[in-house]
């Protein structure tokens, strides 16, 4: 008996997005690329959302899980901050496009009263609390500074106030959170934006659907930059 022919749905695309600030800026770019979710991912309890484009769906995950979903091919593409990608390592991810959204800075911050310059000059060992352990380790190693890193999952600004750490490595956007907690940025580590990440296999096997999406998003990004 001949094998039944299997229809492989090569034109279906799954895109991983995370709730929060990046989503607010990412949705208008996808809308310009003709992809609008059936429900607002920010408020919907559904984790898989169909879109206006047949065969294209969004999956809603935690920001730090976006690279993981794409790396393993559970999502064909996703939107992730450079901060998250550096911590993940970027293995198994193609990063074709800087979307220019989620713009902020990764910094070292301390209490306003802390003598950072003196500490650096003395070469004193310090404690640094952060979500970004890998990036922080590389930053301080490059400076030859000895640090004990404490992994946190949020509200890093509390650590110096509560006496948990001398400094933090965290994202700064408006600077309001630092200011409200009497902290100051003492070192800039790098500017951060969000990137489109793509599973290399998906780019190869689903190029007919993926390449137009990348091109449309690139067009939306450039149109935004030119405006
Ligand atoms: C980020 C970051 C700071 C804050 C900075 O936190 O960790 O806490 O935003 O923004 P600002 O400079 O505009 O005040 P986020 O809201 O992403 O939550 P998190 O604490 O879970 O990281």
Coordinates of N, CA and C and ligand atoms in Angstrom, one line a residue:
X1 N 0.8 -1.2 0.0 CA 0.0 0.0 0.0 C 0.9 1.3 0.0
X2 N 0.6 2.2 -0.9 CA 1.5 3.4 -0.9 C 1.3 4.2 0.3
X3 N 2.4 4.9 0.7 CA 2.2 5.8 1.9 C 1.3 7.0 1.5
X4 N 0.4 7.4 2.4 CA -0.4 8.6 2.1 C 0.5 9.8 2.1
X5 N 0.3 10.7 1.2 CA 1.1 11.9 1.1 C 0.8 12.8 2.3
X6 N 1.9 13.2 3.1 CA 1.6 14.1 4.2 C 1.8 15.5 3.7
X7 N 0.8 16.3 4.1 CA 0.9 17.7 3.7 C 1.7 18.5 4.8
X8 N 2.9 19.0 4.5 CA 3.7 19.7 5.5 C 3.3 21.2 5.5
X9 N 2.8 21.7 6.6 CA 2.4 23.1 6.6 C 3.6 24.1 6.6
X10 N 4.3 24.2 5.5 CA 5.5 25.0 5.6 C 5.3 26.5 5.7
X11 N 4.0 26.9 5.5 CA 3.8 28.4 5.5 C 3.3 28.8 6.9
X12 N 3.2 27.9 7.9 CA 2.8 28.4 9.2 C 4.0 28.9 9.9
X13 N 3.7 30.0 10.6 CA 4.8 30.7 11.4 C 4.3 30.9 12.8
X14 N 5.1 30.6 13.8 CA 4.8 30.9 15.2 C 5.9 31.9 15.7
X15 N 5.4 33.0 16.2 CA 6.2 34.1 16.7 C 6.1 34.3 18.2
X16 N 7.2 34.2 18.9 CA 7.2 34.3 20.4 C 7.3 35.8 20.8
X17 N 6.4 36.3 21.6 CA 6.4 37.6 22.1 C 6.3 37.6 23.6
X18 N 6.8 38.6 24.3 CA 6.6 38.7 25.8 C 5.8 39.9 26.1
X19 N 5.0 39.8 27.2 CA 4.2 40.9 27.6 C 5.1 42.0 28.1
X20 N 4.6 43.2 28.2 CA 5.3 44.3 28.8 C 5.7 45.4 27.7
X21 N 6.7 46.1 28.1 CA 7.1 47.3 27.3 C 7.4 47.0 25.9
X22 N 8.2 45.9 25.7 CA 8.6 45.5 24.3 C 7.4 45.2 23.4
X23 N 6.4 44.6 24.0 CA 5.2 44.2 23.3 C 4.5 45.5 22.7
X24 N 4.3 46.5 23.6 CA 3.7 47.7 23.1 C 4.3 48.3 21.9
X25 N 5.6 48.2 21.8 CA 6.3 48.7 20.6 C 6.4 47.7 19.5
X26 N 6.3 46.5 19.8 CA 6.5 45.4 18.8 C 5.2 45.3 18.0
X27 N 4.0 45.4 18.6 CA 2.8 45.2 17.9 C 2.5 46.1 16.8
X28 N 2.9 47.4 16.9 CA 2.7 48.3 15.7 C 3.6 47.9 14.6
X29 N 4.8 47.4 14.8 CA 5.7 47.0 13.7 C 5.1 45.7 13.0
X30 N 4.5 44.8 13.8 CA 3.9 43.6 13.2 C 2.6 44.0 12.4
X31 N 1.9 45.0 13.0 CA 0.7 45.5 12.3 C 1.1 46.1 10.9
X32 N 2.2 46.8 10.9 CA 2.7 47.4 9.6 C 3.1 46.3 8.6
X33 N 3.5 45.1 9.2 CA 3.8 44.0 8.4 C 2.6 43.1 8.1
X34 N 1.4 43.6 8.5 CA 0.2 43.0 8.1 C -0.2 41.9 9.1
X35 N 0.4 41.9 10.3 CA 0.1 40.8 11.3 C -0.5 41.4 12.6
X36 N -1.8 41.2 12.8 CA -2.4 41.8 14.0 C -3.0 40.6 14.8
X37 N -2.7 40.5 16.1 CA -3.3 39.4 16.9 C -4.8 39.5 17.0
X38 N -5.5 38.4 17.1 CA -6.9 38.3 17.2 C -7.4 38.9 18.5
X39 N -6.5 38.8 19.5 CA -6.8 39.4 20.8 C -5.6 40.1 21.3
X40 N -5.8 41.1 22.2 CA -4.6 41.8 22.8 C -3.8 40.9 23.7
X41 N -2.5 40.6 23.3 CA -1.7 39.6 24.1 C -1.5 40.1 25.5
X42 N -1.6 41.4 25.7 CA -1.3 42.0 27.0 C -2.4 41.6 28.0
X43 N -3.6 41.5 27.5 CA -4.8 41.3 28.4 C -5.4 39.9 28.3
X44 N -5.1 39.2 27.1 CA -5.7 37.9 26.9 C -5.0 36.9 27.8
X45 N -5.8 35.9 28.3 CA -5.2 34.8 29.1 C -4.7 33.7 28.2
X46 N -5.1 33.8 26.9 CA -4.6 32.8 25.9 C -3.2 32.9 25.6
X47 N -2.5 31.8 25.5 CA -1.0 31.8 25.3 C -0.7 31.6 23.8
X48 N -1.6 31.1 23.0 CA -1.4 31.0 21.6 C -2.5 31.9 20.9
X49 N -2.1 32.9 20.2 CA -3.1 33.8 19.6 C -3.0 33.8 18.1
X50 N -4.1 33.4 17.4 CA -4.1 33.6 15.9 C -4.0 35.0 15.5
X51 N -3.6 35.3 14.3 CA -3.5 36.6 13.8 C -4.3 36.8 12.6
X52 N -4.3 38.1 12.1 CA -5.0 38.4 10.9 C -4.4 37.7 9.7
X53 N -3.2 37.2 9.8 CA -2.5 36.5 8.7 C -2.7 35.0 8.9
X54 N -3.5 34.4 8.0 CA -3.7 32.9 8.1 C -2.3 32.2 8.2
X55 N -2.3 31.3 9.2 CA -1.1 30.4 9.4 C 0.0 31.1 10.3
X56 N -0.2 32.4 10.7 CA 0.7 33.0 11.5 C 0.1 33.2 12.9
X57 N 0.8 32.7 14.0 CA 0.3 32.9 15.3 C 1.4 33.4 16.2
X58 N 0.9 34.1 17.3 CA 1.8 34.6 18.3 C 1.7 33.6 19.5
X59 N 2.9 33.3 20.2 CA 2.8 32.6 21.4 C 3.4 33.6 22.5
X60 N 2.7 33.7 23.6 CA 3.0 34.7 24.6 C 3.8 34.0 25.8
X61 N 5.1 34.4 25.9 CA 6.0 33.8 26.9 C 6.7 34.8 27.8
X62 N 7.4 34.4 28.8 CA 8.2 35.3 29.6 C 9.4 35.8 28.7
X63 N 9.8 37.1 29.0 CA 10.9 37.7 28.1 C 12.1 36.8 28.1
X64 N 12.5 36.2 29.2 CA 13.7 35.4 29.2 C 13.5 34.0 28.5
X65 N 12.3 33.7 28.2 CA 12.0 32.4 27.5 C 11.9 32.5 26.0
X66 N 11.9 33.8 25.5 CA 11.8 33.9 24.0 C 12.9 33.2 23.3
X67 N 14.2 33.5 23.7 CA 15.3 32.8 23.0 C 15.2 31.3 23.1
X68 N 14.8 30.8 24.2 CA 14.7 29.3 24.4 C 13.7 28.7 23.4
X69 N 12.5 29.3 23.3 CA 11.4 28.8 22.4 C 11.9 28.8 20.9
X70 N 12.7 29.9 20.6 CA 13.1 30.0 19.2 C 14.3 29.0 19.0
X71 N 15.2 28.9 19.9 CA 16.4 28.0 19.8 C 16.0 26.6 19.5
X72 N 14.9 26.1 20.2 CA 14.5 24.8 20.0 C 13.5 24.6 18.9
X73 N 13.1 25.7 18.3 CA 12.2 25.6 17.1 C 10.8 25.5 17.5
X74 N 10.5 25.7 18.8 CA 9.1 25.7 19.3 C 8.4 26.9 18.8
X75 N 9.2 28.0 18.6 CA 8.7 29.2 17.8 C 9.7 29.4 16.7
X76 N 9.1 29.8 15.5 CA 10.0 30.1 14.4 C 10.8 31.4 14.5
X77 N 10.2 32.3 15.2 CA 10.8 33.6 15.4 C 10.3 34.2 16.7
X78 N 11.0 35.3 17.1 CA 10.6 36.0 18.4 C 11.2 37.3 18.5
X79 N 10.8 38.1 19.5 CA 11.3 39.4 19.7 C 11.9 39.4 21.1
X80 N 13.2 39.7 21.2 CA 13.9 39.6 22.5 C 14.9 40.8 22.7
X81 N 15.0 41.3 23.9 CA 15.9 42.4 24.2 C 17.4 41.8 24.1
X82 N 18.3 42.8 23.7 CA 19.7 42.4 23.7 C 20.2 41.9 25.0
X83 N 19.6 42.5 26.1 CA 20.0 42.1 27.5 C 19.7 40.6 27.7
X84 N 18.5 40.2 27.3 CA 18.1 38.8 27.4 C 18.9 37.9 26.5
X85 N 19.2 38.3 25.3 CA 20.0 37.5 24.3 C 21.4 37.3 24.8
X86 N 22.0 38.3 25.5 CA 23.4 38.2 26.0 C 23.4 37.2 27.1
X87 N 22.4 37.2 28.0 CA 22.3 36.2 29.1 C 22.1 34.8 28.5
X88 N 21.3 34.7 27.5 CA 21.0 33.4 26.9 C 22.2 32.9 26.2
X89 N 23.0 33.8 25.6 CA 24.2 33.3 24.8 C 24.0 33.4 23.3
X90 N 22.7 33.3 22.9 CA 22.4 33.4 21.4 C 22.7 32.2 20.6
X91 N 23.0 31.0 21.3 CA 23.3 29.8 20.6 C 22.0 29.4 19.8
X92 N 22.2 29.0 18.6 CA 21.1 28.5 17.8 C 20.1 29.5 17.3
X93 N 20.5 30.8 17.4 CA 19.6 31.8 17.0 C 20.2 32.7 15.9
X94 N 19.4 33.0 14.9 CA 19.8 33.9 13.8 C 19.2 35.3 14.2
X95 N 20.0 36.3 14.2 CA 19.5 37.6 14.6 C 19.5 38.6 13.4
X96 N 18.5 38.6 12.5 CA 18.6 39.3 11.3 C 18.3 40.8 11.4
X97 N 17.6 41.2 12.5 CA 17.1 42.6 12.5 C 17.1 43.2 13.9
X98 N 17.7 44.4 14.0 CA 17.5 45.2 15.2 C 16.2 46.0 15.0
X99 N 15.2 45.8 15.9 CA 13.9 46.4 15.7 C 13.9 47.9 16.2
X100 N 15.0 48.2 16.9 CA 15.1 49.6 17.4 C 14.1 50.0 18.5
X101 N 13.5 48.9 19.1 CA 12.4 49.2 20.1 C 13.0 48.7 21.5
X102 N 12.3 49.1 22.6 CA 12.7 48.7 23.9 C 14.1 49.3 24.2
X103 N 14.2 50.5 23.7 CA 15.5 51.2 23.9 C 15.8 51.6 25.3
X104 N 16.9 51.2 25.9 CA 17.3 51.5 27.2 C 18.8 51.3 27.4
X105 N 19.4 51.4 28.6 CA 20.8 51.2 28.8 C 21.0 50.2 29.9
X106 N 22.0 49.4 29.8 CA 22.4 48.5 30.9 C 23.5 49.2 31.6
X107 N 23.3 49.4 32.9 CA 24.2 50.2 33.7 C 24.6 49.6 35.0
X108 N 25.7 50.1 35.6 CA 26.0 49.8 37.0 C 25.5 50.9 37.8
X109 N 24.7 50.6 38.9 CA 24.2 51.7 39.7 C 24.5 51.4 41.2
X110 N 24.6 52.5 42.0 CA 24.9 52.4 43.4 C 24.0 53.4 44.1
X111 N 24.0 53.3 45.4 CA 23.4 54.4 46.2 C 24.1 55.7 45.9
X112 N 23.4 56.8 45.9 CA 24.0 58.1 45.6 C 25.2 58.4 46.5
X113 N 25.1 57.9 47.8 CA 26.2 58.2 48.8 C 27.4 57.2 48.7
X114 N 27.3 56.2 47.8 CA 28.4 55.2 47.7 C 29.6 55.8 47.0
X115 N 30.8 55.5 47.5 CA 32.0 56.0 46.8 C 32.5 55.0 45.8
X116 N 31.8 55.0 44.6 CA 32.2 54.0 43.6 C 33.6 54.2 43.1
X117 N 33.9 55.5 42.8 CA 35.3 55.8 42.3 C 36.4 55.3 43.2
X118 N 36.1 55.5 44.5 CA 37.1 55.1 45.5 C 37.2 53.6 45.6
X119 N 36.1 52.9 45.5 CA 36.0 51.5 45.6 C 36.8 50.9 44.4
X120 N 36.6 51.4 43.2 CA 37.3 50.9 42.0 C 38.8 51.2 42.1
X121 N 39.1 52.3 42.6 CA 40.5 52.7 42.8 C 41.2 51.8 43.8
X122 N 40.6 51.5 44.8 CA 41.2 50.6 45.9 C 41.2 49.1 45.4
X123 N 40.4 48.8 44.4 CA 40.3 47.4 44.0 C 39.6 46.5 45.0
X124 N 38.7 47.1 45.7 CA 38.0 46.4 46.8 C 37.0 45.4 46.1
X125 N 36.8 44.3 46.9 CA 35.9 43.3 46.4 C 34.5 43.7 46.7
X126 N 33.6 43.7 45.8 CA 32.2 44.2 46.1 C 31.2 43.1 45.7
X127 N 30.0 43.4 46.3 CA 28.8 42.5 45.9 C 27.9 43.2 44.9
X128 N 27.6 42.5 43.9 CA 26.7 43.1 42.8 C 25.5 42.2 42.6
X129 N 24.3 42.8 42.8 CA 23.1 42.1 42.5 C 22.6 42.3 41.1
X130 N 22.1 41.3 40.5 CA 21.6 41.5 39.1 C 20.9 40.3 38.6
X131 N 20.1 40.6 37.6 CA 19.4 39.5 36.8 C 20.4 39.1 35.7
X132 N 21.4 40.0 35.4 CA 22.2 39.8 34.2 C 23.6 39.3 34.7
X133 N 23.7 38.1 35.2 CA 24.9 37.6 35.8 C 26.0 37.4 34.8
X134 N 25.6 36.8 33.7 CA 26.7 36.5 32.6 C 27.3 37.8 32.1
X135 N 26.4 38.8 31.8 CA 26.9 40.1 31.2 C 27.7 40.8 32.3
X136 N 27.2 40.8 33.5 CA 27.9 41.5 34.6 C 29.3 40.9 34.8
X137 N 29.3 39.6 34.8 CA 30.6 38.9 35.0 C 31.6 39.3 34.0
X138 N 31.2 39.3 32.7 CA 32.1 39.7 31.6 C 32.5 41.2 31.8
X139 N 31.6 42.0 32.2 CA 31.9 43.5 32.3 C 33.0 43.7 33.3
X140 N 32.8 43.1 34.5 CA 33.7 43.3 35.6 C 35.0 42.6 35.4
X141 N 35.0 41.5 34.7 CA 36.2 40.7 34.4 C 37.1 41.6 33.5
X142 N 36.4 42.2 32.5 CA 37.2 43.0 31.5 C 37.8 44.2 32.2
X143 N 37.2 44.7 33.3 CA 37.8 45.8 34.1 C 38.8 45.3 35.1
X144 N 38.9 44.0 35.3 CA 39.8 43.4 36.3 C 39.3 43.6 37.7
X145 N 37.9 43.8 37.8 CA 37.4 44.0 39.2 C 36.9 42.7 39.8
X146 N 37.1 42.6 41.1 CA 36.6 41.4 41.8 C 35.2 41.6 42.4
X147 N 34.3 40.8 41.9 CA 32.9 41.0 42.4 C 32.3 39.6 42.7
X148 N 31.5 39.7 43.7 CA 30.6 38.5 44.1 C 29.2 38.9 43.5
X149 N 28.8 38.0 42.6 CA 27.5 38.3 41.9 C 26.4 37.6 42.6
X150 N 25.3 38.3 42.9 CA 24.1 37.7 43.5 C 23.0 37.8 42.5
X151 N 22.4 36.6 42.2 CA 21.4 36.5 41.1 C 20.0 36.9 41.7
X152 N 19.4 37.9 41.1 CA 18.0 38.3 41.5 C 17.1 38.2 40.3
X153 N 15.8 38.2 40.5 CA 14.9 38.0 39.4 C 14.0 39.3 39.1
X154 N 14.2 40.3 39.9 CA 13.5 41.6 39.7 C 13.8 42.5 40.9
X155 N 13.3 43.7 40.7 CA 13.4 44.8 41.8 C 14.8 44.9 42.3
X156 N 15.8 44.9 41.3 CA 17.2 45.0 41.7 C 17.5 46.2 42.5
X157 N 16.7 47.3 42.3 CA 17.0 48.6 43.0 C 16.9 48.5 44.5
X158 N 16.2 47.5 45.0 CA 16.1 47.3 46.4 C 17.4 46.8 47.1
X159 N 18.2 46.1 46.3 CA 19.4 45.4 46.9 C 20.3 46.3 47.6
X160 N 20.7 47.5 47.0 CA 21.6 48.3 47.8 C 21.0 49.0 49.0
X161 N 19.7 49.3 48.8 CA 18.9 49.9 49.9 C 18.8 49.0 51.1
X162 N 18.6 47.7 50.8 CA 18.4 46.7 51.9 C 19.7 46.1 52.4
X163 N 20.8 46.6 51.8 CA 22.1 46.1 52.3 C 22.5 44.7 51.7
X164 N 21.8 44.3 50.7 CA 22.1 43.0 50.0 C 23.4 43.1 49.2
X165 N 23.5 44.3 48.5 CA 24.7 44.4 47.6 C 25.2 45.9 47.6
X166 N 26.4 46.1 47.1 CA 27.0 47.4 47.0 C 26.5 48.1 45.7
X167 N 26.3 47.3 44.7 CA 25.9 47.8 43.4 C 24.9 46.9 42.7
X168 N 24.3 47.4 41.7 CA 23.4 46.5 40.8 C 23.8 46.7 39.4
X169 N 23.5 45.7 38.6 CA 23.6 45.9 37.1 C 22.1 45.7 36.6
X170 N 21.6 46.8 36.0 CA 20.2 46.8 35.7 C 19.9 47.7 34.5
X171 N 18.7 47.6 33.9 CA 18.3 48.4 32.8 C 17.8 49.7 33.3
X172 N 18.2 50.8 32.6 CA 17.6 52.1 32.9 C 17.0 52.7 31.6
X173 N 15.7 53.1 31.8 CA 15.1 53.7 30.6 C 14.9 55.2 30.9
X174 N 13.9 55.6 31.7 CA 13.7 57.0 32.0 C 14.6 57.4 33.1
X175 N 15.1 56.5 33.9 CA 15.9 56.9 35.1 C 15.0 57.1 36.3
X176 N 13.7 57.0 36.2 CA 12.8 57.3 37.3 C 13.0 56.4 38.5
X177 N 13.2 55.1 38.2 CA 13.3 54.1 39.2 C 14.5 54.3 40.1
X178 N 15.7 54.6 39.4 CA 16.9 54.9 40.1 C 16.7 56.1 41.0
X179 N 16.1 57.2 40.4 CA 15.9 58.5 41.1 C 15.0 58.3 42.4
X180 N 13.9 57.5 42.2 CA 13.0 57.3 43.3 C 13.6 56.6 44.4
X181 N 14.7 55.9 44.2 CA 15.3 55.1 45.2 C 16.7 55.6 45.6
X182 N 17.0 56.8 45.2 CA 18.2 57.5 45.6 C 19.5 56.7 45.1
X183 N 19.3 56.2 43.9 CA 20.4 55.5 43.3 C 20.9 56.3 42.1
X184 N 22.2 56.1 41.7 CA 22.7 56.7 40.5 C 23.5 55.7 39.6
X185 N 23.4 56.0 38.3 CA 24.2 55.1 37.4 C 25.7 55.6 37.5
X186 N 26.6 54.6 37.8 CA 28.0 55.0 37.9 C 28.8 54.5 36.7
X187 N 28.2 53.6 35.9 CA 28.9 53.1 34.7 C 27.9 52.7 33.7
X188 N 28.2 53.0 32.4 CA 27.3 52.6 31.3 C 27.9 51.2 30.8
X189 N 27.2 50.2 30.7 CA 27.7 49.0 30.1 C 27.4 48.9 28.6
X190 N 26.2 49.1 28.2 CA 25.9 49.1 26.8 C 24.4 49.6 26.5
X191 N 24.2 50.1 25.3 CA 22.8 50.4 25.0 C 22.1 49.1 24.6
X192 N 20.8 49.1 24.8 CA 20.0 47.9 24.6 C 18.8 48.2 23.7
X193 N 18.6 47.4 22.7 CA 17.4 47.4 21.9 C 16.9 46.0 21.7
X194 N 15.7 45.8 21.2 CA 15.1 44.5 21.0 C 15.4 44.0 19.5
X195 N 15.6 42.8 19.4 CA 16.0 42.2 18.1 C 14.9 41.1 17.7
X196 N 14.8 41.0 16.4 CA 14.1 39.8 15.8 C 15.0 38.6 15.8
X197 N 14.6 37.5 16.5 CA 15.4 36.3 16.4 C 14.7 35.3 15.7
X198 N 15.4 34.5 14.9 CA 14.8 33.5 14.0 C 15.5 32.2 14.2
X199 N 14.7 31.1 14.2 CA 15.3 29.7 14.2 C 15.9 29.5 12.8
X200 N 17.3 29.1 12.8 CA 17.9 28.9 11.4 C 17.2 27.9 10.6
X201 N 16.7 26.9 11.2 CA 16.0 25.8 10.4 C 14.7 26.4 9.8
X202 N 14.0 27.3 10.6 CA 12.8 27.8 10.1 C 13.1 28.8 8.9
X203 N 14.2 29.4 9.0 CA 14.6 30.4 7.9 C 14.8 29.6 6.6
X204 N 15.4 28.4 6.8 CA 15.7 27.5 5.6 C 14.4 26.9 5.1
X205 N 13.7 26.2 6.0 CA 12.5 25.4 5.5 C 11.3 26.3 5.3
X206 N 11.2 27.4 5.9 CA 10.0 28.3 5.7 C 10.3 29.6 5.1
X207 N 11.4 29.6 4.3 CA 11.9 30.9 3.8 C 10.8 31.7 3.1
X208 N 9.9 31.0 2.4 CA 8.9 31.6 1.6 C 8.0 32.5 2.4
X209 N 7.8 32.0 3.7 CA 6.9 32.8 4.6 C 7.8 33.7 5.5
X210 N 9.0 33.3 5.9 CA 9.8 34.0 6.8 C 10.5 35.2 6.2
X211 N 11.0 35.1 5.0 CA 11.8 36.2 4.4 C 10.9 37.4 4.2
X212 N 9.7 37.2 3.7 CA 8.8 38.4 3.5 C 8.5 39.1 4.9
X213 N 8.4 38.3 5.9 CA 8.1 38.8 7.3 C 9.3 39.7 7.7
X214 N 10.5 39.1 7.5 CA 11.7 39.9 7.9 C 11.8 41.2 7.1
X215 N 11.5 41.1 5.8 CA 11.6 42.3 4.9 C 10.6 43.3 5.3
X216 N 9.3 42.8 5.7 CA 8.3 43.7 6.0 C 8.6 44.4 7.3
X217 N 9.1 43.7 8.3 CA 9.5 44.3 9.6 C 10.7 45.3 9.4
X218 N 11.6 44.9 8.5 CA 12.7 45.9 8.3 C 12.2 47.1 7.7
X219 N 11.2 47.0 6.8 CA 10.6 48.2 6.2 C 9.9 49.1 7.2
X220 N 9.2 48.4 8.1 CA 8.5 49.1 9.2 C 9.4 49.8 10.1
X221 N 10.6 49.2 10.4 CA 11.6 49.8 11.3 C 12.2 51.0 10.6
X222 N 12.5 50.9 9.3 CA 13.1 52.0 8.6 C 12.1 53.2 8.4
X223 N 10.9 52.8 8.2 CA 9.8 53.9 8.0 C 9.7 54.6 9.3
X224 N 9.8 53.9 10.5 CA 9.7 54.5 11.8 C 10.9 55.4 12.1
X225 N 12.1 55.0 11.6 CA 13.3 55.7 11.8 C 13.3 57.0 11.0
X226 N 12.7 56.9 9.8 CA 12.7 58.0 8.9 C 11.7 59.1 9.3
X227 N 10.6 58.6 10.0 CA 9.5 59.6 10.4 C 10.0 60.6 11.4
Ligands
LIG1 C1 13.1 47.7 34.4 C2 14.4 47.8 35.1 C3 14.2 48.9 36.1 C4 13.2 49.8 35.4 C5 13.9 51.0 34.8 O1 12.3 46.9 35.2 O2 14.8 46.6 35.7 O3 13.6 48.4 37.3 O4 12.6 49.0 34.3 O5 13.0 51.8 34.1 P1 13.0 53.4 34.3 O6 14.5 53.9 34.2 O7 12.2 54.0 33.2 O8 12.5 53.7 35.7 P2 11.0 46.2 34.6 O9 9.8 47.2 34.7 O10 11.2 45.7 33.2 O11 10.7 45.1 35.6 P3 11.7 44.1 36.4 O12 12.0 44.7 37.7 O13 11.0 42.8 36.5 O14 13.0 43.9 35.6

